[in-house]
Tab-separated table of C-alpha atoms in Angstrom:
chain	number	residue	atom	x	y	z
N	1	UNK	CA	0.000	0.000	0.000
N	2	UNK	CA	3.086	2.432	-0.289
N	3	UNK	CA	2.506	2.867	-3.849
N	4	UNK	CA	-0.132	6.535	-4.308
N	5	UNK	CA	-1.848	4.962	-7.862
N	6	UNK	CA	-2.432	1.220	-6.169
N	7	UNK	CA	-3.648	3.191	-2.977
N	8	UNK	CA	-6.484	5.022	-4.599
N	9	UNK	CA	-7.589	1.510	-6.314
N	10	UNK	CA	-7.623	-0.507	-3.963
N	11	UNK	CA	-9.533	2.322	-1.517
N	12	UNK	CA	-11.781	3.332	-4.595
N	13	UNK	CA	-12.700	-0.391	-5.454
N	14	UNK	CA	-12.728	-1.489	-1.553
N	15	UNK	CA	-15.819	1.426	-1.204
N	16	UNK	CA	-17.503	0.554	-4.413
N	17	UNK	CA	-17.591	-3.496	-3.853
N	18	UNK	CA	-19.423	-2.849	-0.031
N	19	UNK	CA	-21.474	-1.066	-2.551
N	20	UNK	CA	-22.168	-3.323	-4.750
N	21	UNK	CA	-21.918	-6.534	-2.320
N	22	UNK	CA	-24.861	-4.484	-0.173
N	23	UNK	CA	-26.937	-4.139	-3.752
N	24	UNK	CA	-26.297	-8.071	-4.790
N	25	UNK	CA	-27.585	-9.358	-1.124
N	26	UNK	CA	-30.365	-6.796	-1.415
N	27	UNK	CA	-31.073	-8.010	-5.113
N	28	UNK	CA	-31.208	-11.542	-4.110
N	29	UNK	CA	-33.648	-11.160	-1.443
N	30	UNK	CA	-36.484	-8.784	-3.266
N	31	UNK	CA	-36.313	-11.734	-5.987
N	32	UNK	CA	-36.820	-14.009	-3.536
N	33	UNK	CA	-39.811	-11.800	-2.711
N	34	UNK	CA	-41.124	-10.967	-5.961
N	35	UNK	CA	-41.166	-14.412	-7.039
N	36	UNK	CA	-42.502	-16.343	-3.867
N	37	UNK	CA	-39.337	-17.872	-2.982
N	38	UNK	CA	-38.214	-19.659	-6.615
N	39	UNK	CA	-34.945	-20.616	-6.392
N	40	UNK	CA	-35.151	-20.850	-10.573
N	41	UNK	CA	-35.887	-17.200	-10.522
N	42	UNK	CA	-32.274	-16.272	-8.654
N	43	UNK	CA	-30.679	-18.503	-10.850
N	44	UNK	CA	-32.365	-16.218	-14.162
N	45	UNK	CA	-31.216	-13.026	-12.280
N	46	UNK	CA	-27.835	-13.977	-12.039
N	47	UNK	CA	-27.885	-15.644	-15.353
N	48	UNK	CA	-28.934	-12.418	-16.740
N	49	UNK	CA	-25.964	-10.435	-14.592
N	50	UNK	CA	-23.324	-12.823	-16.000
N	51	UNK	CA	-24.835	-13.272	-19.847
N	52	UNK	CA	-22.736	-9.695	-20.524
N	53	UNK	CA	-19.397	-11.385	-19.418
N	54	UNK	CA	-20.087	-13.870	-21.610
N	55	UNK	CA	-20.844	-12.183	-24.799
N	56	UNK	CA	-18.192	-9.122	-24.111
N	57	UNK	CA	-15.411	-9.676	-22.133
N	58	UNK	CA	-13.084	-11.203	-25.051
N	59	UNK	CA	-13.526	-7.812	-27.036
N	60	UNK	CA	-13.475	-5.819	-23.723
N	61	UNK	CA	-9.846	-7.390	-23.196
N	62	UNK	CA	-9.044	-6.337	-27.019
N	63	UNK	CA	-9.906	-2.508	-25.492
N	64	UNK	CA	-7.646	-3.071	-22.830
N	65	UNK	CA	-5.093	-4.404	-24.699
N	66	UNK	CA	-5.488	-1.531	-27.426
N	67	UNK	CA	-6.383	1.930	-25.409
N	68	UNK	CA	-5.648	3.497	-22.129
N	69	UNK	CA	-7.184	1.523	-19.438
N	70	UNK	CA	-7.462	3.942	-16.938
N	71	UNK	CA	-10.134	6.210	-19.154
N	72	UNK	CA	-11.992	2.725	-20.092
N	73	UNK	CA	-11.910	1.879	-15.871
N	74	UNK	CA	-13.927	5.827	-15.223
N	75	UNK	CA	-16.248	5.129	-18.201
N	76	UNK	CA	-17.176	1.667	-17.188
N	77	UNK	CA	-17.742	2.751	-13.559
N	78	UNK	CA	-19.505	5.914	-14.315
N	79	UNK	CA	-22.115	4.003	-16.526
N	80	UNK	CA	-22.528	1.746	-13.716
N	81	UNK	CA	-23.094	4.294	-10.944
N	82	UNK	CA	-25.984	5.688	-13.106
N	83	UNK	CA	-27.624	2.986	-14.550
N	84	UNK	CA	-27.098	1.481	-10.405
N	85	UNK	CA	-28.790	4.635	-8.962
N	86	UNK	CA	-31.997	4.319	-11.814
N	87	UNK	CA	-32.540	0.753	-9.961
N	88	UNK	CA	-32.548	2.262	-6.825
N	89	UNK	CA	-35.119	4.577	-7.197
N	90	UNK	CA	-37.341	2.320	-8.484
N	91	UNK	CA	-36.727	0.150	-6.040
N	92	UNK	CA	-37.123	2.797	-3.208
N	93	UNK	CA	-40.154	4.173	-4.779
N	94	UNK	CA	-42.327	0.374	-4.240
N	95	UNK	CA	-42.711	0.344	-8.116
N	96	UNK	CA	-40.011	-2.303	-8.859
N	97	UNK	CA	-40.972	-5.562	-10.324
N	98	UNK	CA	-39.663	-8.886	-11.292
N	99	UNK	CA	-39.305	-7.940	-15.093
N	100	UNK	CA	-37.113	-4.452	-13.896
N	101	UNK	CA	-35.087	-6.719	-11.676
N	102	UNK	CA	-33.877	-8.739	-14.773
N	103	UNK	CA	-33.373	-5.824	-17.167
N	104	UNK	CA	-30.885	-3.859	-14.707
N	105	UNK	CA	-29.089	-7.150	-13.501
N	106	UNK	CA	-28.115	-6.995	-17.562
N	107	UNK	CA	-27.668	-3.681	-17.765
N	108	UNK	CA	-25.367	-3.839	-14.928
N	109	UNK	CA	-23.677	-6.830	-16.084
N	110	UNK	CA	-22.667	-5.082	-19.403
N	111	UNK	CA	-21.117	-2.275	-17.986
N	112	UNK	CA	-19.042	-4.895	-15.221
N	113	UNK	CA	-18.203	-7.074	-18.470
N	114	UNK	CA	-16.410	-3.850	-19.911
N	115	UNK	CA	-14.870	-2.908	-16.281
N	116	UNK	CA	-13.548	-6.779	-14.731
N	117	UNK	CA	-10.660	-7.338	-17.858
N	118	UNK	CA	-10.074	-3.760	-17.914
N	119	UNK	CA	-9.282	-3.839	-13.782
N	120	UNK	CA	-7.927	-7.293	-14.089
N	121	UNK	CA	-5.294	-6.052	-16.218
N	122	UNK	CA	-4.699	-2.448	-14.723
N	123	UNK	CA	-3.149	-3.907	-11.491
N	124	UNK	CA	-0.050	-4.641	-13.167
N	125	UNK	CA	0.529	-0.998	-14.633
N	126	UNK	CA	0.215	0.035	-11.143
N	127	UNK	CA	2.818	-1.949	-9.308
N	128	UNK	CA	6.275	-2.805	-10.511
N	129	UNK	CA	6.175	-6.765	-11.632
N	130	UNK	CA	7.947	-7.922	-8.272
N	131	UNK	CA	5.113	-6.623	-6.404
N	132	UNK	CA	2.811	-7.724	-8.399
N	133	UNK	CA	1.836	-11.241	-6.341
N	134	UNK	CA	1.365	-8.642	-3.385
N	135	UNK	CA	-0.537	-6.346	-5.177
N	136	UNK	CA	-3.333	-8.923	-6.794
N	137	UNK	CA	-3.581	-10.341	-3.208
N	138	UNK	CA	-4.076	-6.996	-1.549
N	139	UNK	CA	-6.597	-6.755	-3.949
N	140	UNK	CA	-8.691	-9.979	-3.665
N	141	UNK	CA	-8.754	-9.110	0.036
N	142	UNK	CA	-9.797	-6.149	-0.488
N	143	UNK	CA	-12.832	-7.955	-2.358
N	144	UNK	CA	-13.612	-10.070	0.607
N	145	UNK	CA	-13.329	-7.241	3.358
N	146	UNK	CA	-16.249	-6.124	1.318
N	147	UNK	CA	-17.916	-9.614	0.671
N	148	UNK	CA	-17.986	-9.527	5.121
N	149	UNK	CA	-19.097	-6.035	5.276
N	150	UNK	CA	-21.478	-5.413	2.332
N	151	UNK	CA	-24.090	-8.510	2.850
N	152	UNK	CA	-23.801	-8.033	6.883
N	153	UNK	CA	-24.418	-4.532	6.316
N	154	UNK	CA	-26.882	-5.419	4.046
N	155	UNK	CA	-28.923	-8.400	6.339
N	156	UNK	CA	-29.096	-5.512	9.191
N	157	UNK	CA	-30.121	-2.635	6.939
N	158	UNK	CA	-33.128	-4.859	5.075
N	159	UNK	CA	-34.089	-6.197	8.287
N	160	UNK	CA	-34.549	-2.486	9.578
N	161	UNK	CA	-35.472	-0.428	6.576
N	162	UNK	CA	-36.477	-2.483	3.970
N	163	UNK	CA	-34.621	-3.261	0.682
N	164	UNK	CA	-35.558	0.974	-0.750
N	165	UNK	CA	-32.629	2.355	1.649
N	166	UNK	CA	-30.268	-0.679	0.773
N	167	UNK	CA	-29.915	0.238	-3.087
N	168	UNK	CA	-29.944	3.844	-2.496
N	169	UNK	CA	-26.700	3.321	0.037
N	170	UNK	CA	-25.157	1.056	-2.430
N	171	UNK	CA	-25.297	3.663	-5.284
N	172	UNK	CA	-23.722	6.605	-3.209
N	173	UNK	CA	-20.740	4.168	-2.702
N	174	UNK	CA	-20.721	2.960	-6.343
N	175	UNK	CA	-19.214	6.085	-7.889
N	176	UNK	CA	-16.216	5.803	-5.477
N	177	UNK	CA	-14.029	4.484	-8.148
N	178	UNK	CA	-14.565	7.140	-10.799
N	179	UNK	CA	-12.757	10.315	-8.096
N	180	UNK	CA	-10.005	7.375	-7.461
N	181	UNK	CA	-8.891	7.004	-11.204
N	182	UNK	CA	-9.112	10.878	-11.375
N	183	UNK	CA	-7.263	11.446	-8.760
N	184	UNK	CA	-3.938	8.822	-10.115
N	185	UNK	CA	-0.973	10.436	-11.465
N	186	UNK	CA	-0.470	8.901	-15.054
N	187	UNK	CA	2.912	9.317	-15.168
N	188	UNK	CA	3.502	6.766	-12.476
N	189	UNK	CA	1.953	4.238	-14.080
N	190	UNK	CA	3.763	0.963	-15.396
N	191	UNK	CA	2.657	0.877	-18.903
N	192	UNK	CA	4.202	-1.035	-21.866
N	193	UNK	CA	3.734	0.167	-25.503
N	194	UNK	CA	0.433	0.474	-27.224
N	195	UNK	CA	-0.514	-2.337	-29.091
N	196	UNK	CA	-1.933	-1.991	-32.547
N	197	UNK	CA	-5.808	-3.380	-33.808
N	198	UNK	CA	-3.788	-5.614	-36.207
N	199	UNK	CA	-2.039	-6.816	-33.871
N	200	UNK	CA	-5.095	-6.834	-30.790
N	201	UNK	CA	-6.705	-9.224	-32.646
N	202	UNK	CA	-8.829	-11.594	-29.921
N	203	UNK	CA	-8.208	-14.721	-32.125
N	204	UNK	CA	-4.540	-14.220	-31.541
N	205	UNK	CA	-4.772	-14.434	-27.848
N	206	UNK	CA	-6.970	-17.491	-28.167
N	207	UNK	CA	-3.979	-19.392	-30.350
N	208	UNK	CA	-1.319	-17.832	-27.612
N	209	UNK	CA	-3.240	-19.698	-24.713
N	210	UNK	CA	-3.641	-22.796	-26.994
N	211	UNK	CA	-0.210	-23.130	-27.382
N	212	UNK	CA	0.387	-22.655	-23.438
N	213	UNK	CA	-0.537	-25.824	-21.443
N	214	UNK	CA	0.565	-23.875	-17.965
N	215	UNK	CA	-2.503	-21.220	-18.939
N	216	UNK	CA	-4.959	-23.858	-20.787
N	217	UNK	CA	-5.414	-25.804	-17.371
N	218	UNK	CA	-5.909	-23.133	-15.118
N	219	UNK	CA	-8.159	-21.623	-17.585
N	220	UNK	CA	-9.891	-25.081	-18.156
N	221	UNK	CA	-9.836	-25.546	-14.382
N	222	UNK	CA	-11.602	-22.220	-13.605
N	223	UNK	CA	-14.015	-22.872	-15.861
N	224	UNK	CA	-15.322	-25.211	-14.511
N	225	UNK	CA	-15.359	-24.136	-10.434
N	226	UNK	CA	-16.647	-20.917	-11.901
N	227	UNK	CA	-19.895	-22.395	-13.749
N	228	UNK	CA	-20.816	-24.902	-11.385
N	229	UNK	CA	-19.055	-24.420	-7.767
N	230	UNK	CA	-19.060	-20.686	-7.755
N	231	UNK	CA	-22.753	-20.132	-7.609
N	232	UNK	CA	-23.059	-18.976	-3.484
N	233	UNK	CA	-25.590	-16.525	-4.653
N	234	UNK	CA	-28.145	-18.433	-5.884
N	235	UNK	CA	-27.488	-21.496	-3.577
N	236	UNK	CA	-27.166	-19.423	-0.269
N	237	UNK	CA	-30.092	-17.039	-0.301
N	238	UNK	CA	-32.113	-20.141	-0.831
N	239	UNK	CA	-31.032	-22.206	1.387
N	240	UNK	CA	-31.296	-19.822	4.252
N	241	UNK	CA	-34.843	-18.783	3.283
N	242	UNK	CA	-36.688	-22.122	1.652
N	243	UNK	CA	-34.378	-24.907	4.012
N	244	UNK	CA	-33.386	-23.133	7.556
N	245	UNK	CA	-36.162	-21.045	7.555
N	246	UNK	CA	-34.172	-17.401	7.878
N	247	UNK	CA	-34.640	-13.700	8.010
N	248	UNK	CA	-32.313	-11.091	5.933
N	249	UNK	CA	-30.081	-10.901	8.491
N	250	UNK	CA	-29.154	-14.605	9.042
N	251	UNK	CA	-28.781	-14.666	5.490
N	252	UNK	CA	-26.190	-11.694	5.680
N	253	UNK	CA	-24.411	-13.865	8.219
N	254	UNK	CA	-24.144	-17.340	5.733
N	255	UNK	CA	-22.667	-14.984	3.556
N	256	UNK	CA	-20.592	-13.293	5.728
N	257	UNK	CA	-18.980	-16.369	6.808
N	258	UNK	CA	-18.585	-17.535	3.355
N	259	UNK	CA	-16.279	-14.170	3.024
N	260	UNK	CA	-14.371	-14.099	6.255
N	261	UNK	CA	-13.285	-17.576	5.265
N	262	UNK	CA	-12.004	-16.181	1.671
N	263	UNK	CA	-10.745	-12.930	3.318
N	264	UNK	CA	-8.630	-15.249	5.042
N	265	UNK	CA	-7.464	-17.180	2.245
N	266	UNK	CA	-6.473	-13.742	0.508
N	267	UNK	CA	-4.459	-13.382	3.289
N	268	UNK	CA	-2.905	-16.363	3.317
N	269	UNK	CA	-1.535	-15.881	-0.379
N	270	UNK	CA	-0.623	-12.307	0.122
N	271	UNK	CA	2.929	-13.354	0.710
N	272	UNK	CA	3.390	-15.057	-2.183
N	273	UNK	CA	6.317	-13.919	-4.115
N	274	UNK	CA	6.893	-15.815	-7.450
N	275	UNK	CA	4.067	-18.035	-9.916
N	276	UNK	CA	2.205	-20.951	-8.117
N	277	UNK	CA	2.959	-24.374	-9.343
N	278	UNK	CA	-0.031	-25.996	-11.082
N	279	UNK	CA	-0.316	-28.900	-8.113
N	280	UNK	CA	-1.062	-25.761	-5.796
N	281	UNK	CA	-4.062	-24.940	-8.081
N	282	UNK	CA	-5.352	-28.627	-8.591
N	283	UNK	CA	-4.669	-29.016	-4.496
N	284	UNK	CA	-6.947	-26.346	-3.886
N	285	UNK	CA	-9.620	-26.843	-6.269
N	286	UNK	CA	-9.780	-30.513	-4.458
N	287	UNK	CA	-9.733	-28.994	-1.099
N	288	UNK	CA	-12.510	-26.274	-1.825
N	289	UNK	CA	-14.639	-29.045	-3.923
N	290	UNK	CA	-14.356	-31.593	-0.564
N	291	UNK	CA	-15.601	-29.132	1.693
N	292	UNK	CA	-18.881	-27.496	-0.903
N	293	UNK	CA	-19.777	-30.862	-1.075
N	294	UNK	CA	-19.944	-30.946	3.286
N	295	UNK	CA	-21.914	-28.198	3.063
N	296	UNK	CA	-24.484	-29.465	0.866
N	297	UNK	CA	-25.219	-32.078	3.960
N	298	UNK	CA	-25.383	-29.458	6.498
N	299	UNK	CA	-28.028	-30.373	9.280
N	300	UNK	CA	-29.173	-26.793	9.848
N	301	UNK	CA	-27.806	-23.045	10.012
N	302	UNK	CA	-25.426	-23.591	12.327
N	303	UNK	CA	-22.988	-26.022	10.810
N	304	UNK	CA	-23.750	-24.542	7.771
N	305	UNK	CA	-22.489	-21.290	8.493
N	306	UNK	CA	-19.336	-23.092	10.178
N	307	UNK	CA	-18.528	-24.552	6.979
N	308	UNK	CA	-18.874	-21.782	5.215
N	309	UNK	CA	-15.976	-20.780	6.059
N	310	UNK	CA	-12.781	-23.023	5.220
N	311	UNK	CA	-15.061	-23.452	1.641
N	312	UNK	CA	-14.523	-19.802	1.684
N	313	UNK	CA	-10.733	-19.887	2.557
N	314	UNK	CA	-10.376	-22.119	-0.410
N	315	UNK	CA	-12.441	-20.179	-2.663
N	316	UNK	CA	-10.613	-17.372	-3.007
N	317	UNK	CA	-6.969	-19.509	-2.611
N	318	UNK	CA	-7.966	-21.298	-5.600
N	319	UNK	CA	-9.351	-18.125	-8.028
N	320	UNK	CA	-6.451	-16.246	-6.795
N	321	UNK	CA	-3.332	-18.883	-7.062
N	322	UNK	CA	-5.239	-19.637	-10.460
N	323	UNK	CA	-5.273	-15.659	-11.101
N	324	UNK	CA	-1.506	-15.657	-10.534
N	325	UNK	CA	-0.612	-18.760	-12.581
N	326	UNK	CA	-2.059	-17.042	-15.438
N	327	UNK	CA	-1.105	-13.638	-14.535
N	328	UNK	CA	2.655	-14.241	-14.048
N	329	UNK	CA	2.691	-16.803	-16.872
N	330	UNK	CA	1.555	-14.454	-19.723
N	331	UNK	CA	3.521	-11.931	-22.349
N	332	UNK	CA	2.356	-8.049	-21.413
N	333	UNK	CA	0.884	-7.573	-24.919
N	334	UNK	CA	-1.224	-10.130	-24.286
N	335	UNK	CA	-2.481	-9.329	-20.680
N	336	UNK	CA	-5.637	-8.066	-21.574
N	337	UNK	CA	-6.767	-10.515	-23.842
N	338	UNK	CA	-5.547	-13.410	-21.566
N	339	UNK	CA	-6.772	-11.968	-18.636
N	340	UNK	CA	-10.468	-10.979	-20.366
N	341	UNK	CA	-10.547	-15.442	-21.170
N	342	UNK	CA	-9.757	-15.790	-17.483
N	343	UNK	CA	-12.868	-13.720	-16.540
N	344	UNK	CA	-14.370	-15.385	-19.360
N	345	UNK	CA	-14.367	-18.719	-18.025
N	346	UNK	CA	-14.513	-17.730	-14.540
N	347	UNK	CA	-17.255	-15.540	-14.640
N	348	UNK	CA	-18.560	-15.870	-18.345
N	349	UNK	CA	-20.327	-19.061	-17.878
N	350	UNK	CA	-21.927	-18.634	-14.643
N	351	UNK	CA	-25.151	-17.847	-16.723
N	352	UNK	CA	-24.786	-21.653	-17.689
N	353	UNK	CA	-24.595	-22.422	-14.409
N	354	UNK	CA	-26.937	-20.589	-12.122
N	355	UNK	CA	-29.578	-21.485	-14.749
N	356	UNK	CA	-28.585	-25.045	-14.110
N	357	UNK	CA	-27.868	-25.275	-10.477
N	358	UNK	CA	-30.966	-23.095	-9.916
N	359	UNK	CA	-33.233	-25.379	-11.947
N	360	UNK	CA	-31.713	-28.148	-10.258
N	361	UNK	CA	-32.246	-26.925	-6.776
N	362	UNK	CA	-36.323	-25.677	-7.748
N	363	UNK	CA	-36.687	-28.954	-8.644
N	364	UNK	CA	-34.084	-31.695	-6.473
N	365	UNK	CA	-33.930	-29.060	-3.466
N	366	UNK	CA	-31.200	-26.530	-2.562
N	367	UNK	CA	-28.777	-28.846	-0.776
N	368	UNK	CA	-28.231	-31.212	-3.730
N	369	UNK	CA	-27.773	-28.667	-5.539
N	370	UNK	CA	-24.830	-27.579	-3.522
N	371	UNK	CA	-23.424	-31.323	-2.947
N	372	UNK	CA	-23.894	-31.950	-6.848
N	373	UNK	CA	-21.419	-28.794	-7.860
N	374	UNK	CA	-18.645	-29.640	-5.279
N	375	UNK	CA	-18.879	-33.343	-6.672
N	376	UNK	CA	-18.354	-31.403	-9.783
N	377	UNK	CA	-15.547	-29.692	-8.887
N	378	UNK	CA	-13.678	-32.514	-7.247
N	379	UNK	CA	-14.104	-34.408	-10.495
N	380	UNK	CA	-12.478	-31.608	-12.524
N	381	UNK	CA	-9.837	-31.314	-10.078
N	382	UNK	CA	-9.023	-35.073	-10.315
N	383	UNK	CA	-8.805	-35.058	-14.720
N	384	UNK	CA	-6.642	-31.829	-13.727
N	385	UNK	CA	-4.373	-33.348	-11.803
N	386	UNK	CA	-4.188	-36.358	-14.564
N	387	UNK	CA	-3.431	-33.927	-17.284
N	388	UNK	CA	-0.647	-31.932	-15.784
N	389	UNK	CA	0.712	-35.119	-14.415
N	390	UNK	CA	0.690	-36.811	-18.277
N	391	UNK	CA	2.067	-33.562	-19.673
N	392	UNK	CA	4.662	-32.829	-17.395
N	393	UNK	CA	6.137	-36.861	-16.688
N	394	UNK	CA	5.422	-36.560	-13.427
N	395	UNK	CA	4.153	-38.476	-11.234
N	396	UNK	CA	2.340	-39.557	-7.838
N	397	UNK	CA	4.480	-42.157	-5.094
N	398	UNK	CA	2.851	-43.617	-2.623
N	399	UNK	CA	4.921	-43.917	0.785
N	400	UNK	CA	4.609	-46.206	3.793
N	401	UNK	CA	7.376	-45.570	5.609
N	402	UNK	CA	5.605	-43.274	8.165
N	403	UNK	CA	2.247	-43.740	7.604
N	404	UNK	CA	0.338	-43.355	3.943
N	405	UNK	CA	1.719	-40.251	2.039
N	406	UNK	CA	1.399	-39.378	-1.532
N	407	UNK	CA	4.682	-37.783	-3.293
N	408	UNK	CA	4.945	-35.823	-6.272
N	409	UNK	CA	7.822	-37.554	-8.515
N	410	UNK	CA	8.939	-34.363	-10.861
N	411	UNK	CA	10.332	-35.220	-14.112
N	412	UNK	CA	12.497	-31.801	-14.172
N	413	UNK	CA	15.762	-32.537	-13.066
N	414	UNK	CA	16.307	-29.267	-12.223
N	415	UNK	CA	13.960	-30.052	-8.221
N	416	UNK	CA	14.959	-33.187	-6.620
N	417	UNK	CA	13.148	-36.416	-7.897
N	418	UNK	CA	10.567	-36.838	-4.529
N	419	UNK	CA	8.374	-34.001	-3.296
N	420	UNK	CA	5.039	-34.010	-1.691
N	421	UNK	CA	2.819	-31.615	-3.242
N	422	UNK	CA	2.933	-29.121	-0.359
N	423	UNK	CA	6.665	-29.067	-0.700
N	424	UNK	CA	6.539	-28.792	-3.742
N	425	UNK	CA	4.673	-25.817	-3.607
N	426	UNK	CA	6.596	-24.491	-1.190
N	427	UNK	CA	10.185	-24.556	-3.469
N	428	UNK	CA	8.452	-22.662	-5.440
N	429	UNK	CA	7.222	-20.295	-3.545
N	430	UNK	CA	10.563	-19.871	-1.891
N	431	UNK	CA	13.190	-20.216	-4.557
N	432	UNK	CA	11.149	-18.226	-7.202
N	433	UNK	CA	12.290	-21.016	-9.757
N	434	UNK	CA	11.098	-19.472	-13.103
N	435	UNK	CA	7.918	-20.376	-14.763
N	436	UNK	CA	9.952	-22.435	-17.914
N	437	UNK	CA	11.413	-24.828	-14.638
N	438	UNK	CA	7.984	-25.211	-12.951
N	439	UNK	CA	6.318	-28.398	-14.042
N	440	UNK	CA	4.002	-26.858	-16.493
């Protein structure tokens, strides 16, 4: 935080996201309302959110690959602040209904579609590339400070005043961004050289990422934890209204726990230094997929909101060691377009899945439908961990010496031939061996 231009971002975004984490709890309840309790309806809304993301964020990293990203961050916000503060006043004024809910969850959705690449890729003109680990970190805890305050906020405020004062707080906060980027000094910025629109093309950064089996499997990986395990919104409002039988404000506290858990895995990867070994990212997405899957068998509120959060600490681990895989792995002129796939197939095809897992839940009840997506997930992570294990020569030991442990047997002769995964990870982490050494 000693750098002024990475100061007023992550203060800017940190104020925004309570913002906008107050308007998404607040969102998810008055559907709820509106459409007497239809789990298939939050799945449409946040279909609807995410369809933009989908459809725009591969040209949206072309823009930030091609222009000045800082002038594309205050136009994106801007538009979103406005078209945010319409919402509100409908919704403060009793005239909302279902139909408005779905056409500003789109219209919101296109301007974050334009804004997430755009961001993604601005952290790294705002640091200098050794702080760079530290700096995408800072700012996924930053994101999960305001995951814990925005829905507890949110729980207490609709609990007291109704959803009307809940929007109309969350659009005061939402323009918070826009004085930040004004306020940067442009000539401290890390920027490399303008690329060209021949050579911005988005089908080239689709062939660079084919050719790159260290970005493919992330990429793959994400896509999949992002469609089917990352769907907390739909699953959790629903399961603390339809299953536990909750207010607002217990709500506000399942997903509250879900983001003190995932503030603390931000923390925990805040000290990371140099690129995370692809075993890292597979170990995570196993651990995270284990512990959805526990939560889809929780007895009542309770346990539910004590799982909630170790599945949180390995949410964010996994998006964010899979964030700097790609991140540290990836050629500057092609930062915005890789970065705009990663949000693509993070974020991109949750419309796929919170139609599905929403459906599923209306119909097979909200905790299968929570069970089914860490299954999911674990059975992604597994074909991950065959892949980069058949690509790479590596492979798994089993040791009884001192009780059952599993070894990692890396083919590069450059680490010695026996490591367990977490020591694995761990030379990594500490010797900063370069990416073309890491078993990739």
């Amino acid at each position: 935080m000693t750098v002024r231009n990475y100061r007023l971002f992550s203060t800017g975004q940190l104020v925004k996201l309570v913002g906008v984490w107050m308007m998404f709890t607040a969102q998810d309840w008055l559907v709820l309302e509106l459409s007497d309790n239809s789990p298939g309806a939050l799945g449409v809304v946040t279909a609807i959110q995410f369809l933009p993301v989908l459809l725009l964020t591969l040209y949206s990293g072309r823009l930030a690959d091609r222009y000045d990203k800082r002038k594309l961050l205050i136009a994106a916000n801007a538009a979103f602040a406005v078209t945010a503060v319409v919402f509100a006043v409908l919704v403060a004024a009793g005239v909302v209904r279902l139909w408005h809910v779905f056409l500003f969850a789109g219209l919101l959705g296109i301007a974050n579609a334009v804004e997430t690449p755009v961001r993604q890729s601005f952290v790294s003109e705002l640091v200098q590339l050794r702080l760079l680990p530290n700096a995408l970190a800072l700012s996924a805890a930053t994101f999960n400070v305001a995951r814990i305050s925005g829905p507890a906020l949110a729980g207490v405020a609709i609990a007291v005043a109704g959803t009307g004062p809940v929007f109309l707080m969350s659009t005061v906060l939402a323009v918070a961004p826009v004085f930040a980027y004004l306020a940067m000094r442009t000539g401290d910025l890390y920027r490399s050289a303008p690329v060209s629109a021949k050579d911005a093309r988005v089908l080239d950064g689709l062939r660079y990422v084919r050719k790159r089996h260290d970005l493919l499997l992330p990429l793959c990986l994400m896509a999949v934890v992002g469609m089917i395990g990352f769907n907390f919104p739909v699953t959790l409002a629903a399961l603390a209204k339809i299953d536990f039988q909750a207010g607002p404000s217990s709500f506000g506290l399942l997903t509250t726990a879900l983001a003190v858990g995932a503030l603390g895995g931000a923390l925990a990867g805040s000290g990371r230094r140099s690129r995370p070994s692809a075993y890292l990212v597979i170990g995570a997405t196993l651990a995270f997929a284990a512990l959805e899957f526990a939560v889809g068998f929780s007895p009542n509120f309770t346990v539910a909101a004590l799982l909630l959060l170790p599945t949180g600490f390995f949410s964010i681990y996994v998006a964010q060691a899979a964030n700097h895989r790609v991140q540290m792995g990836v050629d500057s002129a092609f930062r915005g377009r890789v970065m705009s796939l990663y949000v693509l197939v993070f974020l991109g095809t949750t419309p796929i899945g919170a139609t599905a897992i929403g459906w599923w839940g209306e119909h097979f009840g909200v905790p299968s439908s929570i069970w089914v997506a860490g299954l999911v997930c674990f059975v992604a992570g597994l074909a991950a961990l065959v892949w980069q294990l058949r690509v790479s020569g590596d492979r798994i030991v089993v040791e009884r010496r001192t009780g059952l442990r599993l070894r990692v047997a890396v083919a590069d002769g450059e680490i010695p031939a026996t490591l367990s995964v977490g020591e694995l990870a761990g030379r990594v982490g500490r010797t900063g061996i370069p990416s073309a050494q890491v078993p990739s």
